[in-house]
Short mmCIF file of C-alpha atoms in Angstrom, two decimals:
data_model
loop_
_atom_site.label_atom_id
_atom_site.label_comp_id
_atom_site.label_asym_id
_atom_site.label_seq_id
_atom_site.Cartn_x
_atom_site.Cartn_y
_atom_site.Cartn_z
CA MET S 1 -111.15 -75.20 87.41
CA ARG S 2 -107.73 -76.19 88.04
CA GLY S 3 -105.52 -74.76 85.82
CA ARG S 4 -102.68 -77.28 84.50
CA THR S 5 -99.67 -77.60 85.76
CA PRO S 6 -96.22 -77.25 83.73
CA GLU S 7 -95.64 -81.00 83.79
CA GLN S 8 -99.27 -81.74 82.67
CA ALA S 9 -99.14 -79.20 79.77
CA PRO S 10 -99.11 -81.16 76.19
CA PRO S 11 -95.96 -81.02 74.54
CA ALA S 12 -95.39 -78.49 72.09
CA ALA S 13 -95.45 -79.86 68.32
CA THR S 14 -92.12 -80.19 67.00
CA ARG S 15 -91.48 -78.89 63.10
CA PRO S 16 -89.43 -80.74 61.04
CA PRO S 17 -86.27 -78.98 59.93
CA PRO S 18 -86.63 -77.11 56.57
CA TRP S 19 -83.85 -78.82 54.81
CA ARG S 20 -86.05 -81.88 55.04
CA GLY S 21 -88.53 -81.02 52.93
CA VAL S 22 -86.32 -79.58 50.44
CA ARG S 23 -84.66 -83.00 50.55
CA VAL S 24 -87.60 -84.72 49.75
CA GLU S 25 -88.57 -82.65 46.88
CA VAL S 26 -85.17 -83.44 45.08
CA ARG S 27 -85.31 -86.81 45.83
CA GLY S 28 -88.96 -86.99 44.12
CA LEU S 29 -87.61 -84.99 41.01
CA LEU S 30 -84.73 -87.43 40.70
CA ASP S 31 -86.92 -90.41 40.77
CA GLY S 32 -89.20 -88.92 38.41
CA VAL S 33 -86.32 -88.39 35.94
CA ARG S 34 -84.90 -91.56 36.60
CA ARG S 35 -88.43 -93.17 35.83
CA ARG S 36 -88.23 -91.58 32.12
CA LEU S 37 -84.89 -92.35 31.69
CA VAL S 38 -85.29 -96.49 31.81
CA GLY S 39 -85.33 -98.04 28.65
CA ARG S 40 -84.13 -95.31 26.87
CA ASP S 41 -80.56 -94.76 25.05
CA LEU S 42 -79.63 -91.23 26.31
CA ALA S 43 -76.45 -90.68 24.64
CA LEU S 44 -78.04 -91.96 21.34
CA ILE S 45 -80.78 -89.55 21.69
CA GLY S 46 -78.68 -86.78 22.60
CA ALA S 47 -76.66 -87.67 19.72
CA GLY S 48 -79.49 -87.25 17.40
CA LEU S 49 -80.16 -84.03 18.86
CA THR S 50 -76.54 -82.86 18.56
CA PHE S 51 -76.54 -83.91 14.53
CA TYR S 52 -79.60 -81.52 14.07
CA ALA S 53 -77.68 -78.97 16.11
CA GLY S 54 -74.87 -79.15 13.91
CA ILE S 55 -76.74 -78.82 10.69
CA ALA S 56 -78.39 -75.07 12.55
CA VAL S 57 -76.08 -73.78 14.29
CA VAL S 58 -73.59 -71.86 11.82
CA PRO S 59 -77.38 -70.43 9.93
CA LEU S 60 -78.50 -69.78 12.75
CA LEU S 61 -75.68 -67.23 14.39
CA ALA S 62 -75.20 -66.14 11.16
CA VAL S 63 -78.75 -64.92 10.56
CA ALA S 64 -78.68 -63.40 14.55
CA PHE S 65 -75.64 -61.27 13.41
CA ALA S 66 -77.23 -60.17 9.78
CA LEU S 67 -80.80 -59.42 12.09
CA THR S 68 -78.54 -57.59 14.87
CA ALA S 69 -76.48 -55.36 12.25
CA ARG S 70 -79.72 -54.24 11.05
CA VAL S 71 -81.45 -53.59 14.47
CA THR S 72 -78.23 -51.81 15.15
CA SER S 73 -75.32 -50.88 12.58
CA THR S 74 -73.05 -53.22 10.71
CA ASP S 75 -69.64 -51.00 12.40
CA GLN S 76 -71.06 -51.65 15.72
CA VAL S 77 -71.62 -55.39 15.42
CA ARG S 78 -68.02 -55.78 14.40
CA ALA S 79 -66.30 -53.74 16.89
CA LEU S 80 -68.12 -55.25 19.53
CA THR S 81 -67.64 -58.63 17.96
CA ASP S 82 -63.80 -57.74 17.70
CA ARG S 83 -63.49 -57.43 21.52
CA LEU S 84 -65.30 -60.08 22.64
CA ALA S 85 -63.17 -62.20 20.23
CA GLY S 86 -60.52 -60.69 22.15
CA VAL S 87 -61.45 -62.18 25.13
CA LEU S 88 -61.77 -66.39 23.71
CA PRO S 89 -58.59 -68.58 23.75
CA ASP S 90 -57.32 -68.96 20.73
CA ASP S 91 -55.60 -72.41 20.62
CA ILE S 92 -58.08 -74.11 18.01
CA GLY S 93 -58.59 -70.49 16.40
CA ALA S 94 -61.90 -69.60 18.14
CA PRO S 95 -61.17 -65.66 18.00
CA ASP S 96 -61.26 -65.99 13.91
CA ALA S 97 -63.69 -68.38 13.83
CA LEU S 98 -66.29 -66.18 15.34
CA THR S 99 -65.05 -63.05 13.58
CA ARG S 100 -65.43 -64.82 10.64
CA LEU S 101 -68.69 -65.59 11.07
CA ALA S 102 -69.76 -62.11 12.39
CA GLN S 103 -68.47 -60.84 8.93
CA ALA S 104 -70.38 -63.62 7.15
CA GLY S 105 -73.83 -62.58 8.98
CA VAL S 106 -73.63 -58.90 8.40
CA GLU S 107 -72.81 -59.25 4.94
CA LEU S 108 -76.16 -61.54 4.13
CA ASP S 109 -78.92 -59.66 2.35
CA TRP S 110 -82.67 -60.61 2.93
CA LEU S 111 -82.36 -63.75 0.40
CA ARG S 112 -79.65 -65.38 2.47
CA ILE S 113 -81.25 -65.04 5.44
CA VAL S 114 -84.64 -66.30 3.96
CA LEU S 115 -82.61 -69.64 2.87
CA ALA S 116 -80.66 -69.58 6.25
CA LEU S 117 -83.88 -70.49 8.00
CA PHE S 118 -84.54 -73.68 6.28
CA PRO S 119 -80.99 -75.39 7.89
CA MET S 120 -81.34 -73.24 10.78
CA SER S 121 -85.44 -75.22 11.43
CA PHE S 122 -83.78 -78.71 11.62
CA TYR S 123 -83.02 -77.55 15.52
CA GLY S 124 -86.66 -77.69 16.09
CA GLU S 125 -87.13 -80.63 14.50
CA GLY S 126 -84.01 -82.56 15.94
CA LEU S 127 -85.80 -80.44 19.56
CA ARG S 128 -88.76 -81.98 19.28
CA ARG S 129 -87.63 -85.41 17.80
CA ALA S 130 -85.55 -85.58 21.35
CA LEU S 131 -87.93 -84.31 23.72
CA LEU S 132 -90.87 -86.98 22.36
CA ARG S 133 -88.40 -89.83 23.38
CA PHE S 134 -89.40 -89.27 26.89
CA THR S 135 -93.08 -89.03 26.52
CA ASP S 136 -96.35 -91.09 25.76
CA HIS S 137 -98.21 -88.17 23.78
CA ARG S 138 -98.37 -89.63 20.10
CA ASP S 139 -96.85 -87.08 17.62
CA THR S 140 -97.83 -86.49 13.82
CA LEU S 141 -95.86 -84.35 11.42
CA THR S 142 -93.05 -84.10 13.87
CA GLY S 143 -90.25 -82.73 12.03
CA TRP S 144 -92.19 -80.10 10.33
CA ARG S 145 -94.01 -79.28 13.57
CA GLY S 146 -90.69 -78.49 14.91
CA ARG S 147 -89.16 -76.37 12.63
CA LEU S 148 -92.35 -74.20 12.25
CA LEU S 149 -92.36 -73.69 15.96
CA ILE S 150 -88.79 -72.74 16.14
CA LEU S 151 -89.02 -69.78 13.55
CA PRO S 152 -90.56 -67.34 15.73
CA LEU S 153 -87.33 -67.38 17.95
CA VAL S 154 -85.60 -66.00 14.67
CA LEU S 155 -87.41 -62.55 15.36
CA LEU S 156 -86.03 -62.16 19.41
CA THR S 157 -82.21 -63.17 18.14
CA PRO S 158 -81.16 -59.71 17.89
CA PHE S 159 -82.40 -58.83 21.02
CA LEU S 160 -80.51 -61.57 22.86
CA LEU S 161 -77.03 -61.55 20.86
CA TYR S 162 -76.69 -57.79 21.16
CA PRO S 163 -76.42 -57.64 24.83
CA LEU S 164 -74.43 -60.65 24.76
CA LEU S 165 -72.13 -58.59 22.39
CA LEU S 166 -72.04 -55.54 25.07
CA VAL S 167 -71.36 -57.69 27.54
CA GLY S 168 -68.21 -59.28 25.81
CA GLY S 169 -67.15 -55.33 26.03
CA GLN S 170 -67.29 -55.43 29.45
CA LEU S 171 -65.49 -58.92 29.76
CA ALA S 172 -62.47 -57.34 27.74
CA ASP S 173 -62.43 -54.31 30.19
CA LEU S 174 -62.24 -56.96 33.39
CA ALA S 175 -59.79 -59.00 31.24
CA GLY S 176 -57.19 -56.13 31.00
CA GLY S 177 -57.69 -55.62 35.18
CA GLU S 178 -54.98 -57.19 37.35
CA GLY S 179 -56.09 -59.25 40.51
CA PHE S 180 -58.46 -62.36 41.59
CA ALA S 181 -61.52 -59.03 41.80
CA TYR S 182 -61.35 -58.97 38.34
CA GLY S 183 -61.38 -62.63 37.10
CA LEU S 184 -63.88 -63.38 39.64
CA ALA S 185 -65.97 -60.44 38.25
CA GLY S 186 -65.63 -61.50 34.59
CA VAL S 187 -67.14 -64.98 35.45
CA ALA S 188 -70.02 -63.60 37.06
CA VAL S 189 -70.80 -61.17 34.15
CA GLY S 190 -70.20 -64.11 31.71
CA TYR S 191 -72.32 -66.55 33.46
CA TYR S 192 -75.15 -64.33 34.41
CA SER S 193 -75.68 -62.86 30.87
CA VAL S 194 -75.21 -66.24 28.96
CA LEU S 195 -78.20 -67.51 31.84
CA ALA S 196 -80.21 -64.65 30.94
CA ALA S 197 -79.96 -64.69 27.38
CA LEU S 198 -80.60 -68.72 27.27
CA THR S 199 -83.41 -68.50 29.65
CA LEU S 200 -86.45 -66.89 27.36
CA PRO S 201 -85.23 -69.94 24.28
CA LEU S 202 -85.56 -72.79 26.46
CA VAL S 203 -89.24 -71.66 27.66
CA TRP S 204 -89.93 -71.35 24.14
CA GLY S 205 -88.28 -74.83 23.23
CA PHE S 206 -89.97 -76.41 26.33
CA ARG S 207 -93.68 -74.76 26.42
CA VAL S 208 -94.10 -74.82 22.52
CA VAL S 209 -91.55 -76.90 20.75
CA ALA S 210 -91.97 -79.99 22.80
CA PRO S 211 -94.60 -82.65 21.79
CA GLU S 212 -95.84 -82.20 25.68
CA ARG S 213 -97.14 -78.87 26.69
CA LEU S 214 -96.45 -78.54 30.32
CA ARG S 215 -97.35 -76.40 32.85
CA TRP S 216 -95.95 -72.40 33.10
CA ARG S 217 -95.02 -73.33 36.90
CA ALA S 218 -93.10 -76.00 35.87
CA VAL S 219 -91.53 -74.53 32.31
CA VAL S 220 -90.36 -71.60 34.05
CA PRO S 221 -88.10 -72.86 36.88
CA GLY S 222 -87.18 -75.74 34.39
CA ALA S 223 -86.07 -73.22 31.77
CA LEU S 224 -83.83 -71.10 34.25
CA PHE S 225 -82.86 -74.26 36.03
CA THR S 226 -81.38 -75.47 33.00
CA ALA S 227 -80.06 -71.93 31.75
CA ALA S 228 -78.27 -71.99 35.00
CA CYS S 229 -76.52 -75.71 34.19
CA LEU S 230 -76.03 -74.58 30.14
CA SER S 231 -74.29 -71.28 31.45
CA GLY S 232 -72.07 -72.75 33.76
CA PHE S 233 -71.08 -75.35 31.54
CA LEU S 234 -70.01 -72.90 28.70
CA GLN S 235 -67.96 -71.07 31.60
CA GLY S 236 -66.54 -74.37 31.81
CA PHE S 237 -65.96 -75.06 28.03
CA VAL S 238 -64.04 -71.73 27.90
CA LEU S 239 -61.74 -72.45 30.48
CA PHE S 240 -60.95 -75.93 29.22
CA LEU S 241 -60.21 -74.15 25.97
CA ASP S 242 -57.54 -71.88 27.83
CA LEU S 243 -55.47 -75.11 29.17
CA PRO S 244 -52.43 -75.71 27.54
CA LEU S 245 -53.32 -78.76 25.60
CA ASP S 246 -52.61 -80.19 22.28
CA ILE S 247 -56.45 -81.21 20.96
CA GLY S 248 -54.77 -82.17 17.78
CA ALA S 249 -52.34 -84.89 19.08
CA PRO S 250 -54.99 -87.47 19.22
CA PHE S 251 -55.54 -87.00 15.52
CA GLY S 252 -52.05 -87.17 14.16
CA GLY S 253 -51.14 -83.55 15.30
CA LEU S 254 -53.91 -81.96 13.65
CA THR S 255 -55.56 -79.06 14.94
CA VAL S 256 -58.13 -78.37 12.93
CA VAL S 257 -59.65 -82.24 13.27
CA GLY S 258 -59.21 -82.03 16.90
CA GLY S 259 -60.74 -78.42 17.36
CA VAL S 260 -63.72 -79.88 15.00
CA VAL S 261 -64.13 -83.25 17.12
CA ALA S 262 -63.99 -81.10 20.56
CA VAL S 263 -66.27 -78.72 19.68
CA GLY S 264 -68.51 -81.72 18.55
CA LEU S 265 -68.46 -83.07 21.99
CA TRP S 266 -69.10 -80.04 23.17
CA LEU S 267 -72.28 -79.77 21.36
CA PHE S 268 -73.28 -83.48 22.73
CA LEU S 269 -72.41 -82.64 26.20
CA LEU S 270 -74.27 -79.31 26.33
CA HIS S 271 -77.55 -81.21 24.85
CA LEU S 272 -77.21 -84.16 27.14
CA VAL S 273 -77.57 -81.28 29.60
CA VAL S 274 -80.61 -79.77 28.06
CA ILE S 275 -82.29 -83.00 28.07
CA ALA S 276 -81.77 -83.34 31.70
CA GLY S 277 -83.17 -79.96 32.23
CA TRP S 278 -86.24 -81.25 29.95
CA LEU S 279 -86.54 -84.37 32.24
CA THR S 280 -86.32 -82.33 35.30
CA THR S 281 -88.93 -79.97 33.66
CA GLN S 282 -90.97 -82.76 33.06
CA ALA S 283 -90.80 -84.25 36.88
CA LEU S 284 -91.75 -80.86 38.40
CA HIS S 285 -94.83 -80.74 36.17
CA ASP S 286 -95.78 -83.98 37.56
CA ARG S 287 -95.12 -82.98 41.40
CA LEU S 288 -97.48 -79.64 40.75
CA ALA S 289 -100.19 -81.83 39.22
CA PRO S 290 -103.18 -82.19 41.82
CA SER S 291 -103.53 -85.55 43.56
CA GLY S 292 -106.26 -87.59 43.16
#
């Protein structure tokens, strides 16, 4: 049997470049997000979730400081908070607000901790109601389900807050250094520490509090992606506060009013990122579903 000459050999199969598959997947995810946004007012849903967050944020942080002080010690929490406050911009009084919040938290007794759980639980209701708008799931007792399902996260707050306070001490040391390397290291440490702290609460929110039960294979990368976006957004907000801007100028020179509005706007934009992360996680869930 005669062998084939090189000219007669069949052409080798050409493999598509790896970036083409990535582009197809990204386009599929974006199409899935777009479909869920049709006919829905994203700004209005985000504003509603921000309202619930405004009720819950102070009680949540106060309880987190209270439980962290009981796991460690009151003096240690105060000392670490003071170090973290030292690296925050003080144009709208962020360091003083953090110090006073920590002081109020460590002074809470058990009765006040229990009482604070009620307003804190409103965030679970708001999150479940907001995410419900992007599903066809029919839910009952939405508010109570959301409130009860968010409460177990309270037990984790000391183990999330305490590492962040320790990182705050490292940030204070890096802020004292001079040069680009110190600044870059500070940004990296702050970014990855916040990313790590946010991932588990987002996994819980997307998997347990949300009305639609998504696959773990979608929830975990979706929560990591959302945490990465939120951490970057928080870094940008801190840098924004460090700009030499008079935030009270549009409000008759009242800096306090400008600060409240700035924080409210920041919470609104932050929750738009959360919703975008949820929509991306839903789209990933659909793409992982078996065909047919």
